Coordinates of C-alpha atoms in Angstrom, one line a residue:
Chain A
M398 CA 64.3 -22.1 -26.2
N399 CA 61.5 -23.9 -27.2
S400 CA 59.6 -23.6 -23.8
S401 CA 60.4 -19.8 -24.0
S402 CA 59.0 -19.5 -27.5
S403 CA 55.8 -21.6 -26.5
S404 CA 55.3 -19.3 -23.6
S405 CA 55.7 -16.2 -25.6
M406 CA 53.2 -17.4 -28.1
G407 CA 50.8 -18.4 -25.4
G408 CA 51.3 -15.0 -24.1
E409 CA 50.6 -13.4 -27.3
G410 CA 47.7 -15.6 -27.7
R411 CA 46.2 -14.5 -24.4
H412 CA 46.9 -10.9 -25.2
D413 CA 44.9 -11.3 -28.5
D414 CA 42.1 -12.8 -26.6
D415 CA 42.1 -10.0 -24.1
S416 CA 42.1 -7.2 -26.7
G417 CA 39.4 -9.1 -28.6
L418 CA 37.4 -9.2 -25.4
T419 CA 37.8 -5.5 -24.7
E420 CA 36.9 -4.7 -28.2
F421 CA 33.8 -7.0 -28.1
L422 CA 32.7 -5.5 -25.0
S423 CA 33.3 -1.8 -26.1
S424 CA 31.2 -2.6 -29.3
L425 CA 28.4 -3.3 -26.8
M426 CA 28.3 0.3 -25.8
D427 CA 27.8 1.5 -29.2
Y428 CA 24.7 -0.8 -29.7
T429 CA 21.3 -0.1 -27.9
P430 CA 19.5 -3.2 -27.2
T431 CA 15.8 -3.4 -27.5
I432 CA 15.5 -4.7 -23.8
P433 CA 16.3 -1.7 -21.8
D434 CA 19.3 -1.8 -19.3
E435 CA 17.1 -1.1 -16.3
L436 CA 14.9 -4.4 -17.2
T437 CA 18.1 -6.5 -17.4
E438 CA 19.5 -4.9 -14.2
H439 CA 16.3 -5.7 -12.6
Y440 CA 16.2 -9.3 -13.2
L441 CA 19.9 -9.8 -12.6
G442 CA 19.5 -8.3 -9.4
K443 CA 16.6 -10.6 -8.7
S444 CA 19.0 -13.5 -9.5
G445 CA 21.4 -12.2 -7.0
F446 CA 23.8 -10.7 -9.6
H447 CA 24.8 -7.0 -9.1
C448 CA 27.3 -5.7 -11.6
P449 CA 28.2 -1.9 -12.1
D450 CA 29.8 -2.6 -15.4
L451 CA 27.2 -1.7 -17.9
R452 CA 28.9 -3.8 -20.8
L453 CA 28.0 -7.0 -18.9
T454 CA 24.4 -5.9 -18.5
R455 CA 24.3 -5.0 -22.3
L456 CA 25.8 -8.5 -22.9
V457 CA 23.0 -10.1 -21.3
S458 CA 20.5 -7.8 -23.0
V459 CA 21.9 -8.4 -26.4
A460 CA 22.0 -12.2 -26.0
T461 CA 18.4 -12.1 -24.8
Q462 CA 17.3 -10.0 -27.8
K463 CA 19.3 -12.5 -30.1
F464 CA 17.5 -15.4 -28.7
M465 CA 14.1 -13.8 -28.9
L466 CA 14.7 -12.8 -32.5
E467 CA 15.5 -16.2 -33.4
V468 CA 12.4 -17.5 -31.9
A469 CA 10.5 -14.9 -33.7
N470 CA 11.9 -15.5 -36.9
D471 CA 11.3 -19.3 -36.7
A472 CA 7.8 -18.5 -35.9
L473 CA 7.4 -16.3 -38.8
Q474 CA 8.6 -19.1 -41.1
H475 CA 5.9 -21.3 -39.8
C476 CA 3.3 -18.5 -40.0
K477 CA 4.2 -18.0 -43.9
A478 CA 4.5 -21.7 -44.4
R479 CA 0.9 -22.1 -42.9
Q480 CA -0.5 -19.1 -45.1
A481 CA 1.2 -20.6 -48.4
A482 CA -0.4 -23.9 -47.7
P483 CA -3.6 -24.5 -50.0
V484 CA -6.7 -24.1 -48.3
K485 CA -9.6 -26.6 -49.0
D486 CA -12.5 -24.4 -48.3
K487 CA -11.8 -21.2 -50.1
S488 CA -14.8 -19.5 -48.1
K489 CA -12.4 -20.0 -45.0
Q490 CA -9.4 -18.4 -46.8
P491 CA -8.7 -15.0 -45.0
K492 CA -9.1 -12.1 -47.3
E493 CA -5.8 -10.1 -46.2
K494 CA -2.7 -12.2 -45.1
R495 CA -1.6 -10.3 -42.2
L496 CA 1.5 -12.0 -40.3
V497 CA 0.2 -12.5 -36.7
L498 CA 2.1 -14.3 -34.1
T499 CA -0.1 -17.0 -32.9
M500 CA 0.6 -19.6 -30.0
D501 CA 0.6 -22.5 -32.5
D502 CA 3.5 -21.0 -34.5
L503 CA 5.3 -19.8 -31.3
S504 CA 5.1 -23.5 -29.7
K505 CA 6.3 -24.9 -33.0
S506 CA 9.3 -22.6 -32.9
L507 CA 10.0 -22.9 -29.3
Q508 CA 10.0 -26.9 -29.5
E509 CA 13.3 -26.6 -31.7
Y510 CA 14.9 -24.6 -28.5
G511 CA 13.8 -27.5 -26.0
V512 CA 11.0 -25.3 -24.7
N513 CA 7.8 -27.1 -24.3
L514 CA 4.8 -24.6 -24.8
K515 CA 1.2 -26.1 -25.2
H516 CA -1.8 -24.0 -25.6
Q517 CA -4.9 -25.3 -23.9
E518 CA -7.6 -27.0 -26.3
Y519 CA -10.4 -25.8 -24.3
F520 CA -11.3 -24.8 -20.9
A521 CA -13.8 -26.7 -18.8
D522 CA -15.6 -26.0 -15.5
N523 CA -15.0 -29.2 -14.1
P524 CA -12.9 -32.4 -14.9
S525 CA -16.0 -34.4 -16.1
T526 CA -17.3 -31.9 -18.6
G527 CA -17.3 -33.3 -22.0
M528 CA -17.2 -37.2 -20.6
E529 CA -19.6 -39.5 -21.7
P530 CA -22.6 -40.0 -19.1
T531 CA -21.6 -43.6 -18.4
S532 CA -18.1 -42.8 -17.7
R533 CA -19.2 -39.7 -15.5
E534 CA -21.2 -42.1 -13.4
E535 CA -18.1 -44.1 -12.7
Chain B
M228 CA -6.9 -9.4 -31.9
S229 CA -7.8 -12.4 -29.6
D230 CA -6.3 -14.0 -26.7
G231 CA -5.9 -17.4 -25.7
G232 CA -9.2 -17.7 -24.2
K233 CA -10.7 -17.2 -20.6
E234 CA -11.3 -19.4 -17.8
R235 CA -14.9 -19.4 -16.7
G236 CA -16.8 -20.1 -13.6
K237 CA -15.7 -20.1 -10.1
N238 CA -12.1 -21.1 -10.8
Q239 CA -11.7 -17.8 -12.4
Q240 CA -11.3 -15.7 -9.2
T241 CA -9.1 -18.2 -7.6
S242 CA -6.8 -18.7 -10.4
S243 CA -6.5 -14.9 -10.8
K244 CA -5.7 -14.4 -7.2
K245 CA -3.2 -17.3 -7.3
S246 CA -1.6 -16.0 -10.6
R247 CA -1.4 -12.3 -9.7
P248 CA 2.3 -11.3 -9.4
S249 CA 3.6 -8.7 -7.0
G250 CA 3.9 -5.0 -8.1
D251 CA 7.6 -5.0 -9.2
A252 CA 7.1 -8.3 -11.3
D253 CA 4.1 -6.7 -13.1
F254 CA 6.2 -3.8 -13.8
G255 CA 9.2 -6.0 -15.3
L256 CA 6.6 -8.1 -17.2
A257 CA 4.9 -5.0 -18.8
I258 CA 8.2 -3.7 -20.0
S259 CA 9.3 -7.1 -21.5
K260 CA 5.9 -7.6 -23.3
I261 CA 6.4 -4.2 -24.9
A262 CA 10.2 -5.1 -25.9
V263 CA 8.9 -8.5 -27.2
A264 CA 6.3 -6.8 -29.2
Q265 CA 8.9 -4.5 -30.6
I266 CA 11.2 -7.4 -31.5
C267 CA 8.4 -9.5 -33.2
E268 CA 7.4 -6.3 -35.3
S269 CA 11.2 -5.9 -36.3
T270 CA 11.0 -9.6 -37.8
G271 CA 8.1 -8.7 -39.9
F272 CA 5.1 -9.6 -37.7
R273 CA 2.1 -7.0 -37.9
G274 CA 0.2 -8.3 -35.0
S275 CA 0.2 -10.9 -32.3
H276 CA -2.3 -12.7 -30.2
L277 CA -2.2 -11.6 -26.3
S278 CA -1.5 -15.1 -25.2
A279 CA 1.6 -15.6 -27.7
N280 CA 3.0 -11.9 -26.6
D281 CA 2.6 -13.2 -23.0
A282 CA 4.3 -16.2 -23.5
M283 CA 7.1 -14.7 -25.2
A284 CA 7.7 -12.2 -22.6
E285 CA 7.7 -14.8 -20.1
I286 CA 10.3 -16.6 -21.9
A287 CA 12.3 -13.5 -22.1
D288 CA 12.2 -13.1 -18.4
L289 CA 13.5 -16.6 -18.0
S290 CA 16.2 -16.0 -20.3
L291 CA 17.5 -12.8 -18.5
S292 CA 17.0 -14.6 -15.1
C293 CA 18.5 -18.1 -15.8
G294 CA 21.0 -17.4 -18.7
F295 CA 22.2 -19.6 -21.7
R296 CA 23.9 -22.8 -21.0
G297 CA 27.0 -23.4 -22.6
A298 CA 27.9 -19.9 -22.8
S299 CA 30.8 -20.0 -20.4
D300 CA 33.9 -22.4 -20.2
V301 CA 36.8 -21.7 -17.6
R302 CA 39.2 -23.6 -20.0
Q303 CA 39.1 -21.1 -22.6
C304 CA 38.8 -17.4 -23.6
L305 CA 35.3 -15.9 -23.4
V306 CA 35.9 -14.6 -27.0
S307 CA 36.6 -18.0 -28.5
S308 CA 33.2 -19.2 -27.5
D309 CA 30.8 -20.0 -30.1
V310 CA 28.1 -18.3 -28.1
V311 CA 30.0 -14.9 -27.7
R312 CA 30.9 -15.0 -31.4
E313 CA 27.4 -15.4 -32.3
I314 CA 26.4 -12.4 -30.3
A315 CA 29.3 -10.4 -31.7
K316 CA 28.2 -11.2 -35.2
F317 CA 24.8 -10.1 -34.1
V318 CA 25.8 -7.0 -32.8
S319 CA 27.7 -6.1 -35.8
T320 CA 25.1 -7.0 -38.3
E321 CA 21.7 -6.5 -37.0
A322 CA 19.9 -3.0 -36.8
E323 CA 19.1 -1.3 -33.7
V324 CA 15.6 -1.4 -32.3
P325 CA 15.7 0.8 -29.3
F326 CA 13.1 0.5 -26.6
F327 CA 10.3 3.0 -27.6
R328 CA 10.5 5.1 -24.4
S329 CA 13.1 5.6 -21.6
I330 CA 12.3 4.2 -18.3
P331 CA 12.1 6.9 -15.8
R332 CA 14.3 6.4 -12.6
L333 CA 13.1 7.0 -9.1
T334 CA 14.5 10.3 -7.7
V335 CA 15.4 10.0 -4.1
P336 CA 14.2 13.2 -2.3
S337 CA 16.6 15.3 -0.9
S338 CA 15.2 16.5 2.4
S339 CA 15.6 13.9 5.2
Q340 CA 12.0 14.2 6.2
R341 CA 10.7 13.1 2.8
L342 CA 13.1 10.3 2.7
H343 CA 11.9 9.3 6.2
R344 CA 8.5 9.5 5.2
L345 CA 9.1 7.3 2.1
V346 CA 10.9 4.6 4.3
I347 CA 8.1 4.6 6.7
T348 CA 5.4 4.3 3.9
Y349 CA 7.3 1.3 2.5
L350 CA 7.7 -0.3 5.7
I351 CA 4.2 0.2 6.8
G352 CA 3.4 -2.5 4.3
F353 CA 5.1 -5.1 6.6
R354 CA 2.9 -6.1 9.5
G355 CA 3.4 -5.1 12.9
Y356 CA 5.9 -2.5 11.8
L357 CA 3.2 0.1 13.2
H358 CA 4.2 -0.9 16.8
T359 CA 7.9 -1.0 16.3
A360 CA 8.4 2.4 14.3
A361 CA 11.0 3.9 17.0
D362 CA 11.5 7.5 15.1
A363 CA 7.8 8.2 13.5
N364 CA 5.4 9.9 15.8
A365 CA 2.0 8.3 16.0
D366 CA 0.1 11.2 14.0
M367 CA 2.3 10.7 11.1
V368 CA 2.1 6.9 11.0
E369 CA -1.4 6.9 11.2
Q370 CA -1.8 9.5 8.3
T371 CA 0.7 7.6 6.1
R372 CA -1.0 4.1 7.0
L373 CA -4.4 5.7 5.7
Q374 CA -2.5 6.8 2.4
M375 CA -1.0 3.6 1.9
E376 CA -4.5 1.8 2.0
E377 CA -5.2 3.6 -1.3
R378 CA -1.8 3.3 -2.8
P379 CA 0.2 0.2 -3.6
L380 CA 3.4 -0.7 -2.0
L381 CA 6.7 1.0 -3.3
S382 CA 8.2 -1.4 -5.7
Q383 CA 11.5 -3.4 -4.7
Q384 CA 13.3 -1.2 -7.5
M385 CA 12.3 1.9 -5.8
V386 CA 13.6 0.7 -2.5
L387 CA 16.9 -0.5 -3.7
A388 CA 17.6 2.8 -5.6
M389 CA 16.6 4.7 -2.1
I390 CA 19.1 2.4 -0.3
R391 CA 21.9 3.0 -3.1
E392 CA 21.5 6.6 -2.7
G393 CA 22.2 6.3 0.9

C-alpha cells in the first residue's frame, strides 16, 4: 500500500510538473521579448539547433533579455554611483547628469558575471611607442 | 557620443580586414545592437558609447549561441530549476519592450525560373561553380556573374529560407 501511495504521489508530482511546464511555456507566447524571434532562430541555427517550437525560441530570447537587463541594471548602478561621487575639480563636473553607458561601467558590471571585458587604455603604432629611449635600444 | 577610440596607422587596414565579419553575421550583429540599445533604454540609460553598445551586442550574441550554464538537469523537472523560475518571474513582472520594427522575411519567388536564377546567383559566389553549372546556359550565367560583382552574396538565412520552401 505504501508503495502504491508513493507511486501515485510521484505520479501526481510529475503531473503537476508537466502542467506547470506547459503553463509556463504558454505564458511565453503572451510575452513579446525585445530580441526578435528571427534573430534567436538565426543564432540557434548557427549552433546546429533547429526547433520548430516557437515557445523554446521565446524561452531563449527571454533568458538572454533577462541576462542583458541584469547587466544593464548593474551598469546603471555603477554609473549613478560614479556621478554621485564628489568631484574635486568642479570645473570638470558635467553640467547635466545624463546617464550614458560606458565601457568602464559595463566592464565593472560584467565582472560580477564572470566576463572579463577590458577597454584598451590607448592605441600605439608599434610596441615600442611610449617606452624609454634606453629600453627601446635594448 | 564618442566610441572607444580608433586604431591608427598601417595596422588599421589589416585589422579591419581581419575583423570584418561575413554578411549574415553583420545582419545578426546589427539587429543585436538595436535590441541591446532598446534594453539599455528601458533600464534608464539615455545614451551609450558605441564601444559599450558593441560589446553588449557581442555578449548577447554569445548568450544566444552558447546558452547558460546550470540551466538544465536531467534529474529534475525543468520547472523546478531556479533559472527557469527566475525566467518565469521575469516574464510575469517585467514590462514588454518589443523590437522597434518587424524583420521582413525573404519571400521565395513562385516561378521556377526566378528561383533558378536566385540559386545560381548564390552559387556563383563559390569559386569554380561557373564551370560546373549544368542547367544554366552560358549567357545567363555570365550576366548573373556580372551582376553579382556589384551585389553582395545572398545571406545564409535567405538560402535556408529558400531550401525550406522547397
